[in-house]
Amino acid sequence: DTAVSQTPKYLVTQMGNDKSIKCEQNLGHDTMYWYKQDSKKFLKIMFSYNNKELIINETVPNRFSPKSPDKAHLNLHINSLELGDSAVYFCASSQALLAEHTDTQYFGPGTRLTVL
Amino acid sequence: AQTVTQSQPEMSVQEAETVTLSCTYDTSESDYYLFWYKQPPSRQMILVIRQEAYKQQNATENRFSVNFQKAAKSFSLKISDSQLGDAAMYFCVFRDNYGQNFVFGPGTRLSVLP
């Protein structure tokens, strides 16, 4: 019974293409996140959505556009892919931002994106 | 802005022994949360332990415990009776009280030797 799932697990594509990564959580959480992990394993937050509303938007190129159709889903769409976009992308979720004992994040398995 | 430092890029420990991973952070806030996450080769990010800054008592979770020194802004993880399955990348994570800022350290790769 997967808590946070991402599809696809692996994505290989050519430079310049547009691709999407889907994320779904069945935990009933209000907040979802996207992280990028580079080749040196450094993990950096990209976006955070709370109840389908954008809360955090770190400095990422506007080629990256998150979309939250409902609070159980946060998809990441990337336009005009570049070589530097190659990384592992993690989706995560947590309960409401300010509630007690709800700060724990649950991560998806990651999507390895390779741009050729 | 908050920063998290893990000064040990790699560590190794003999099976059944104890190892301590270090983490320091910088913040001007008084209320915040700290976590240790583990990332095995499967890439899944797994929560190991969490600590609320307002609690003086160190968190423990089975073989995992922390040494939280708020004044020193230090948050080390001790793994007792190390097992082969503990081999992974370990990330120290800071979260502010408003829940809008999660900051990951650069990670420590732990190897467990049989």
PDB file of C-alpha atoms in Angstrom:
ATOM      1  CA  ASP A   1       0.000   0.000   0.000  1.00  0.00           C
ATOM      2  CA  THR A   2       2.167   2.801  -1.319  1.00  0.00           C
ATOM      3  CA  ALA A   3       2.015   6.080   0.588  1.00  0.00           C
ATOM      4  CA  VAL A   4       3.716   8.384  -1.920  1.00  0.00           C
ATOM      5  CA  SER A   5       4.115   7.150  -5.468  1.00  0.00           C
ATOM      6  CA  GLN A   6       5.826   8.660  -8.467  1.00  0.00           C
ATOM      7  CA  THR A   7       5.718   7.753 -12.121  1.00  0.00           C
ATOM      8  CA  PRO A   8       7.786   7.076 -14.036  1.00  0.00           C
ATOM      9  CA  LYS A   9      10.673   5.690 -12.008  1.00  0.00           C
ATOM     10  CA  TYR A  10      13.107   6.300 -14.842  1.00  0.00           C
ATOM     11  CA  LEU A  11      12.837   8.843 -17.619  1.00  0.00           C
ATOM     12  CA  VAL A  12      15.328   9.179 -20.465  1.00  0.00           C
ATOM     13  CA  THR A  13      14.686  11.895 -22.996  1.00  0.00           C
ATOM     14  CA  GLN A  14      16.321  14.199 -25.508  1.00  0.00           C
ATOM     15  CA  MET A  15      17.277  17.783 -24.842  1.00  0.00           C
ATOM     16  CA  GLY A  16      14.511  20.185 -25.767  1.00  0.00           C
ATOM     17  CA  ASN A  17      11.652  17.800 -25.038  1.00  0.00           C
ATOM     18  CA  ASP A  18       8.809  18.434 -22.594  1.00  0.00           C
ATOM     19  CA  LYS A  19       8.128  15.821 -19.947  1.00  0.00           C
ATOM     20  CA  SER A  20       5.993  15.319 -16.860  1.00  0.00           C
ATOM     21  CA  ILE A  21       6.491  13.414 -13.630  1.00  0.00           C
ATOM     22  CA  LYS A  22       3.421  12.442 -11.656  1.00  0.00           C
ATOM     23  CA  CYS A  23       3.116  12.197  -7.899  1.00  0.00           C
ATOM     24  CA  GLU A  24       0.275  10.888  -5.798  1.00  0.00           C
ATOM     25  CA  GLN A  25      -0.101  10.429  -2.064  1.00  0.00           C
ATOM     26  CA  ASN A  26      -2.786   8.406  -0.325  1.00  0.00           C
ATOM     27  CA  LEU A  27      -2.011   9.649   3.183  1.00  0.00           C
ATOM     28  CA  GLY A  28      -4.600  12.405   3.220  1.00  0.00           C
ATOM     29  CA  HIS A  29      -1.845  14.995   3.626  1.00  0.00           C
ATOM     30  CA  ASP A  30      -2.386  18.658   2.869  1.00  0.00           C
ATOM     31  CA  THR A  31       1.095  19.541   1.722  1.00  0.00           C
ATOM     32  CA  MET A  32       3.208  18.173  -1.098  1.00  0.00           C
ATOM     33  CA  TYR A  33       6.731  18.948  -2.251  1.00  0.00           C
ATOM     34  CA  TRP A  34       9.129  18.490  -5.101  1.00  0.00           C
ATOM     35  CA  TYR A  35      12.857  18.089  -4.494  1.00  0.00           C
ATOM     36  CA  LYS A  36      15.770  17.783  -6.887  1.00  0.00           C
ATOM     37  CA  GLN A  37      18.762  15.621  -5.964  1.00  0.00           C
ATOM     38  CA  ASP A  38      21.825  16.243  -8.093  1.00  0.00           C
ATOM     39  CA  SER A  39      24.657  13.870  -8.910  1.00  0.00           C
ATOM     40  CA  LYS A  40      26.441  14.805  -5.693  1.00  0.00           C
ATOM     41  CA  LYS A  41      23.363  13.729  -3.713  1.00  0.00           C
ATOM     42  CA  PHE A  42      22.609  17.294  -2.690  1.00  0.00           C
ATOM     43  CA  LEU A  43      18.868  17.595  -2.098  1.00  0.00           C
ATOM     44  CA  LYS A  44      17.147  20.908  -2.682  1.00  0.00           C
ATOM     45  CA  ILE A  45      13.508  21.830  -2.368  1.00  0.00           C
ATOM     46  CA  MET A  46      11.877  23.160  -5.504  1.00  0.00           C
ATOM     47  CA  PHE A  47       8.208  23.638  -4.705  1.00  0.00           C
ATOM     48  CA  SER A  48       5.738  23.189  -1.907  1.00  0.00           C
ATOM     49  CA  TYR A  49       1.971  23.105  -2.275  1.00  0.00           C
ATOM     50  CA  ASN A  50      -0.523  23.301   0.555  1.00  0.00           C
ATOM     51  CA  ASN A  51      -4.102  22.406  -0.331  1.00  0.00           C
ATOM     52  CA  LYS A  52      -3.385  22.943  -4.025  1.00  0.00           C
ATOM     53  CA  GLU A  53      -1.887  26.356  -3.352  1.00  0.00           C
ATOM     54  CA  LEU A  54       1.756  27.208  -4.056  1.00  0.00           C
ATOM     55  CA  ILE A  55       3.592  27.974  -0.809  1.00  0.00           C
ATOM     56  CA  ILE A  56       7.261  27.693  -1.694  1.00  0.00           C
ATOM     57  CA  ASN A  57       8.755  28.371  -5.063  1.00  0.00           C
ATOM     58  CA  GLU A  58      12.496  28.276  -4.802  1.00  0.00           C
ATOM     59  CA  THR A  59      14.682  29.692  -7.501  1.00  0.00           C
ATOM     60  CA  VAL A  60      14.042  27.238 -10.283  1.00  0.00           C
ATOM     61  CA  PRO A  61      13.748  28.048 -13.968  1.00  0.00           C
ATOM     62  CA  ASN A  62      10.212  28.782 -15.101  1.00  0.00           C
ATOM     63  CA  ARG A  63      10.550  25.797 -17.419  1.00  0.00           C
ATOM     64  CA  PHE A  64       9.507  23.858 -14.334  1.00  0.00           C
ATOM     65  CA  SER A  65       5.819  24.134 -13.601  1.00  0.00           C
ATOM     66  CA  PRO A  66       4.120  22.205 -10.820  1.00  0.00           C
ATOM     67  CA  LYS A  67       0.451  21.409 -11.162  1.00  0.00           C
ATOM     68  CA  SER A  68      -1.821  20.258  -8.368  1.00  0.00           C
ATOM     69  CA  PRO A  69      -5.216  19.088  -9.671  1.00  0.00           C
ATOM     70  CA  ASP A  70      -6.204  18.082  -6.137  1.00  0.00           C
ATOM     71  CA  LYS A  71      -4.444  17.824  -2.823  1.00  0.00           C
ATOM     72  CA  ALA A  72      -3.492  14.185  -3.410  1.00  0.00           C
ATOM     73  CA  HIS A  73      -1.568  14.969  -6.581  1.00  0.00           C
ATOM     74  CA  LEU A  74       1.335  17.223  -7.438  1.00  0.00           C
ATOM     75  CA  ASN A  75       2.721  16.773 -10.914  1.00  0.00           C
ATOM     76  CA  LEU A  76       5.902  18.324 -12.227  1.00  0.00           C
ATOM     77  CA  HIS A  77       6.019  19.445 -15.824  1.00  0.00           C
ATOM     78  CA  ILE A  78       9.325  20.412 -17.390  1.00  0.00           C
ATOM     79  CA  ASN A  79       9.559  22.272 -20.689  1.00  0.00           C
ATOM     80  CA  SER A  80      12.543  22.449 -23.033  1.00  0.00           C
ATOM     81  CA  LEU A  81      14.637  19.995 -21.051  1.00  0.00           C
ATOM     82  CA  GLU A  82      18.327  20.785 -20.668  1.00  0.00           C
ATOM     83  CA  LEU A  83      21.307  18.583 -19.848  1.00  0.00           C
ATOM     84  CA  GLY A  84      21.527  20.169 -16.390  1.00  0.00           C
ATOM     85  CA  ASP A  85      18.055  18.950 -15.563  1.00  0.00           C
ATOM     86  CA  SER A  86      19.391  15.416 -15.243  1.00  0.00           C
ATOM     87  CA  ALA A  87      18.862  14.451 -11.623  1.00  0.00           C
ATOM     88  CA  VAL A  88      16.654  12.420  -9.335  1.00  0.00           C
ATOM     89  CA  TYR A  89      13.401  14.166  -8.510  1.00  0.00           C
ATOM     90  CA  PHE A  90      11.625  13.342  -5.276  1.00  0.00           C
ATOM     91  CA  CYS A  91       8.055  14.029  -4.385  1.00  0.00           C
ATOM     92  CA  ALA A  92       7.109  14.206  -0.711  1.00  0.00           C
ATOM     93  CA  SER A  93       4.085  14.959   1.420  1.00  0.00           C
ATOM     94  CA  SER A  94       3.305  16.011   4.960  1.00  0.00           C
ATOM     95  CA  GLN A  95       0.263  16.924   6.987  1.00  0.00           C
ATOM     96  CA  ALA A  96      -0.787  20.568   7.401  1.00  0.00           C
ATOM     97  CA  LEU A  97       2.183  22.844   7.803  1.00  0.00           C
ATOM     98  CA  LEU A  98       1.552  24.123  11.285  1.00  0.00           C
ATOM     99  CA  ALA A  99      -0.148  21.270  13.083  1.00  0.00           C
ATOM    100  CA  GLU A 100       1.430  19.361  15.915  1.00  0.00           C
ATOM    101  CA  HIS A 101       3.369  16.181  15.012  1.00  0.00           C
ATOM    102  CA  THR A 102       2.761  16.777  11.361  1.00  0.00           C
ATOM    103  CA  ASP A 103       6.113  17.957  10.247  1.00  0.00           C
ATOM    104  CA  THR A 104       7.341  14.593   9.088  1.00  0.00           C
ATOM    105  CA  GLN A 105       7.734  14.256   5.360  1.00  0.00           C
ATOM    106  CA  TYR A 106       7.043  11.052   3.495  1.00  0.00           C
ATOM    107  CA  PHE A 107       9.036  10.670   0.332  1.00  0.00           C
ATOM    108  CA  GLY A 108       8.269   8.931  -2.897  1.00  0.00           C
ATOM    109  CA  PRO A 109      10.787   6.518  -4.460  1.00  0.00           C
ATOM    110  CA  GLY A 110      12.213   9.161  -6.786  1.00  0.00           C
ATOM    111  CA  THR A 111      12.319   9.575 -10.547  1.00  0.00           C
ATOM    112  CA  ARG A 112      15.689   9.441 -12.252  1.00  0.00           C
ATOM    113  CA  LEU A 113      15.609  11.861 -15.168  1.00  0.00           C
ATOM    114  CA  THR A 114      18.362  11.597 -17.763  1.00  0.00           C
ATOM    115  CA  VAL A 115      18.539  14.226 -20.475  1.00  0.00           C
ATOM    116  CA  LEU A 116      20.640  13.279 -23.501  1.00  0.00           C
TER     117      LEU A 116
ATOM    118  CA  ALA B   1      18.949  31.640   5.823  1.00  0.00           C
ATOM    119  CA  GLN B   2      19.381  28.326   7.560  1.00  0.00           C
ATOM    120  CA  THR B   3      22.253  26.054   6.668  1.00  0.00           C
ATOM    121  CA  VAL B   4      22.987  22.455   7.591  1.00  0.00           C
ATOM    122  CA  THR B   5      26.494  21.026   7.649  1.00  0.00           C
ATOM    123  CA  GLN B   6      27.557  17.416   7.782  1.00  0.00           C
ATOM    124  CA  SER B   7      31.318  17.385   8.036  1.00  0.00           C
ATOM    125  CA  GLN B   8      31.785  13.667   7.353  1.00  0.00           C
ATOM    126  CA  PRO B   9      31.148  12.841   3.683  1.00  0.00           C
ATOM    127  CA  GLU B  10      31.837   9.157   4.353  1.00  0.00           C
ATOM    128  CA  MET B  11      31.992   6.921   7.390  1.00  0.00           C
ATOM    129  CA  SER B  12      32.311   3.225   8.003  1.00  0.00           C
ATOM    130  CA  VAL B  13      31.491   1.019  10.935  1.00  0.00           C
ATOM    131  CA  GLN B  14      31.937  -2.628  11.763  1.00  0.00           C
ATOM    132  CA  GLU B  15      28.782  -4.659  12.041  1.00  0.00           C
ATOM    133  CA  ALA B  16      27.412  -4.670  15.635  1.00  0.00           C
ATOM    134  CA  GLU B  17      29.502  -1.622  16.547  1.00  0.00           C
ATOM    135  CA  THR B  18      28.324   1.910  17.274  1.00  0.00           C
ATOM    136  CA  VAL B  19      28.803   4.898  15.015  1.00  0.00           C
ATOM    137  CA  THR B  20      27.987   8.590  15.402  1.00  0.00           C
ATOM    138  CA  LEU B  21      27.210  10.889  12.495  1.00  0.00           C
ATOM    139  CA  SER B  22      27.636  14.584  13.104  1.00  0.00           C
ATOM    140  CA  CYS B  23      25.471  17.484  12.027  1.00  0.00           C
ATOM    141  CA  THR B  24      25.554  21.176  12.786  1.00  0.00           C
ATOM    142  CA  TYR B  25      23.162  23.840  11.646  1.00  0.00           C
ATOM    143  CA  ASP B  26      22.769  27.552  11.705  1.00  0.00           C
ATOM    144  CA  THR B  27      19.546  29.374  12.489  1.00  0.00           C
ATOM    145  CA  SER B  28      18.359  32.422  14.352  1.00  0.00           C
ATOM    146  CA  GLU B  29      15.059  30.766  15.261  1.00  0.00           C
ATOM    147  CA  SER B  30      14.315  29.209  18.634  1.00  0.00           C
ATOM    148  CA  ASP B  31      11.572  26.822  17.552  1.00  0.00           C
ATOM    149  CA  TYR B  32      12.274  24.355  14.802  1.00  0.00           C
ATOM    150  CA  TYR B  33      12.492  20.655  14.021  1.00  0.00           C
ATOM    151  CA  LEU B  34      15.403  18.428  13.126  1.00  0.00           C
ATOM    152  CA  PHE B  35      15.376  15.112  11.342  1.00  0.00           C
ATOM    153  CA  TRP B  36      17.644  12.381  10.187  1.00  0.00           C
ATOM    154  CA  TYR B  37      16.673  10.722   6.924  1.00  0.00           C
ATOM    155  CA  LYS B  38      18.251   7.630   5.438  1.00  0.00           C
ATOM    156  CA  GLN B  39      18.578   6.982   1.719  1.00  0.00           C
ATOM    157  CA  PRO B  40      19.620   3.413   0.840  1.00  0.00           C
ATOM    158  CA  PRO B  41      20.660   2.416  -2.684  1.00  0.00           C
ATOM    159  CA  SER B  42      16.978   1.981  -3.528  1.00  0.00           C
ATOM    160  CA  ARG B  43      16.846   5.826  -3.404  1.00  0.00           C
ATOM    161  CA  GLN B  44      13.818   5.831  -1.128  1.00  0.00           C
ATOM    162  CA  MET B  45      14.070   8.559   1.499  1.00  0.00           C
ATOM    163  CA  ILE B  46      13.240   7.070   4.896  1.00  0.00           C
ATOM    164  CA  LEU B  47      12.668   8.988   8.108  1.00  0.00           C
ATOM    165  CA  VAL B  48      14.954   7.714  10.862  1.00  0.00           C
ATOM    166  CA  ILE B  49      14.288  10.051  13.762  1.00  0.00           C
ATOM    167  CA  ARG B  50      12.930  13.511  14.554  1.00  0.00           C
ATOM    168  CA  GLN B  51      13.571  16.042  17.298  1.00  0.00           C
ATOM    169  CA  GLU B  52      11.594  19.101  18.337  1.00  0.00           C
ATOM    170  CA  ALA B  53      13.878  21.943  19.358  1.00  0.00           C
ATOM    171  CA  TYR B  54      11.698  22.866  22.349  1.00  0.00           C
ATOM    172  CA  LYS B  55      12.242  19.418  23.868  1.00  0.00           C
ATOM    173  CA  GLN B  56      15.382  18.982  25.905  1.00  0.00           C
ATOM    174  CA  GLN B  57      15.130  15.216  25.951  1.00  0.00           C
ATOM    175  CA  ASN B  58      17.029  13.505  23.168  1.00  0.00           C
ATOM    176  CA  ALA B  59      14.884  11.486  20.779  1.00  0.00           C
ATOM    177  CA  THR B  60      15.439   7.746  20.537  1.00  0.00           C
ATOM    178  CA  GLU B  61      14.054   5.217  18.103  1.00  0.00           C
ATOM    179  CA  ASN B  62      15.193   1.651  18.782  1.00  0.00           C
ATOM    180  CA  ARG B  63      18.903   1.510  17.845  1.00  0.00           C
ATOM    181  CA  PHE B  64      18.928   5.151  16.756  1.00  0.00           C
ATOM    182  CA  SER B  65      19.355   8.054  19.125  1.00  0.00           C
ATOM    183  CA  VAL B  66      20.364  11.675  18.829  1.00  0.00           C
ATOM    184  CA  ASN B  67      22.510  14.021  20.848  1.00  0.00           C
ATOM    185  CA  PHE B  68      20.800  17.371  20.510  1.00  0.00           C
ATOM    186  CA  GLN B  69      22.806  20.328  21.777  1.00  0.00           C
ATOM    187  CA  LYS B  70      20.670  23.365  21.104  1.00  0.00           C
ATOM    188  CA  ALA B  71      23.151  25.978  22.273  1.00  0.00           C
ATOM    189  CA  ALA B  72      25.866  24.458  20.140  1.00  0.00           C
ATOM    190  CA  LYS B  73      23.429  23.908  17.253  1.00  0.00           C
ATOM    191  CA  SER B  74      24.538  20.341  17.006  1.00  0.00           C
ATOM    192  CA  PHE B  75      22.406  17.295  16.198  1.00  0.00           C
ATOM    193  CA  SER B  76      24.364  14.045  15.949  1.00  0.00           C
ATOM    194  CA  LEU B  77      22.932  10.612  15.216  1.00  0.00           C
ATOM    195  CA  LYS B  78      24.136   7.525  17.055  1.00  0.00           C
ATOM    196  CA  ILE B  79      23.507   4.123  15.562  1.00  0.00           C
ATOM    197  CA  SER B  80      24.025   1.257  17.988  1.00  0.00           C
ATOM    198  CA  ASP B  81      24.537  -2.385  17.062  1.00  0.00           C
ATOM    199  CA  SER B  82      25.031  -1.440  13.412  1.00  0.00           C
ATOM    200  CA  GLN B  83      23.514  -3.768  10.865  1.00  0.00           C
ATOM    201  CA  LEU B  84      24.301  -4.310   7.203  1.00  0.00           C
ATOM    202  CA  GLY B  85      20.930  -2.791   6.338  1.00  0.00           C
ATOM    203  CA  ASP B  86      21.993   0.486   7.926  1.00  0.00           C
ATOM    204  CA  ALA B  87      24.341   1.147   5.018  1.00  0.00           C
ATOM    205  CA  ALA B  88      22.963   4.222   3.291  1.00  0.00           C
ATOM    206  CA  MET B  89      23.305   7.921   2.774  1.00  0.00           C
ATOM    207  CA  TYR B  90      22.182   9.816   5.882  1.00  0.00           C
ATOM    208  CA  PHE B  91      20.815  13.332   5.651  1.00  0.00           C
ATOM    209  CA  CYS B  92      20.432  15.758   8.500  1.00  0.00           C
ATOM    210  CA  VAL B  93      17.431  18.027   7.895  1.00  0.00           C
ATOM    211  CA  PHE B  94      16.292  21.295   9.433  1.00  0.00           C
ATOM    212  CA  ARG B  95      12.685  22.451   9.292  1.00  0.00           C
ATOM    213  CA  ASP B  96      11.568  25.849  10.504  1.00  0.00           C
ATOM    214  CA  ASN B  97       8.586  26.270  12.777  1.00  0.00           C
ATOM    215  CA  TYR B  98       6.387  27.551  10.000  1.00  0.00           C
ATOM    216  CA  GLY B  99       6.941  24.425   7.953  1.00  0.00           C
ATOM    217  CA  GLN B 100       7.924  26.354   4.889  1.00  0.00           C
ATOM    218  CA  ASN B 101      11.585  25.662   4.856  1.00  0.00           C
ATOM    219  CA  PHE B 102      13.155  22.229   4.799  1.00  0.00           C
ATOM    220  CA  VAL B 103      16.930  22.362   4.489  1.00  0.00           C
ATOM    221  CA  PHE B 104      18.932  19.224   3.842  1.00  0.00           C
ATOM    222  CA  GLY B 105      22.575  18.737   4.735  1.00  0.00           C
ATOM    223  CA  PRO B 106      24.940  17.357   2.082  1.00  0.00           C
ATOM    224  CA  GLY B 107      24.719  13.826   3.482  1.00  0.00           C
ATOM    225  CA  THR B 108      27.060  11.250   5.015  1.00  0.00           C
ATOM    226  CA  ARG B 109      27.558   7.946   3.261  1.00  0.00           C
ATOM    227  CA  LEU B 110      27.702   5.159   5.847  1.00  0.00           C
ATOM    228  CA  SER B 111      29.226   1.796   5.027  1.00  0.00           C
ATOM    229  CA  VAL B 112      28.732  -1.178   7.334  1.00  0.00           C
ATOM    230  CA  LEU B 113      31.506  -3.747   7.209  1.00  0.00           C
ATOM    231  CA  PRO B 114      30.763  -7.412   7.927  1.00  0.00           C
TER     232      PRO B 114
END
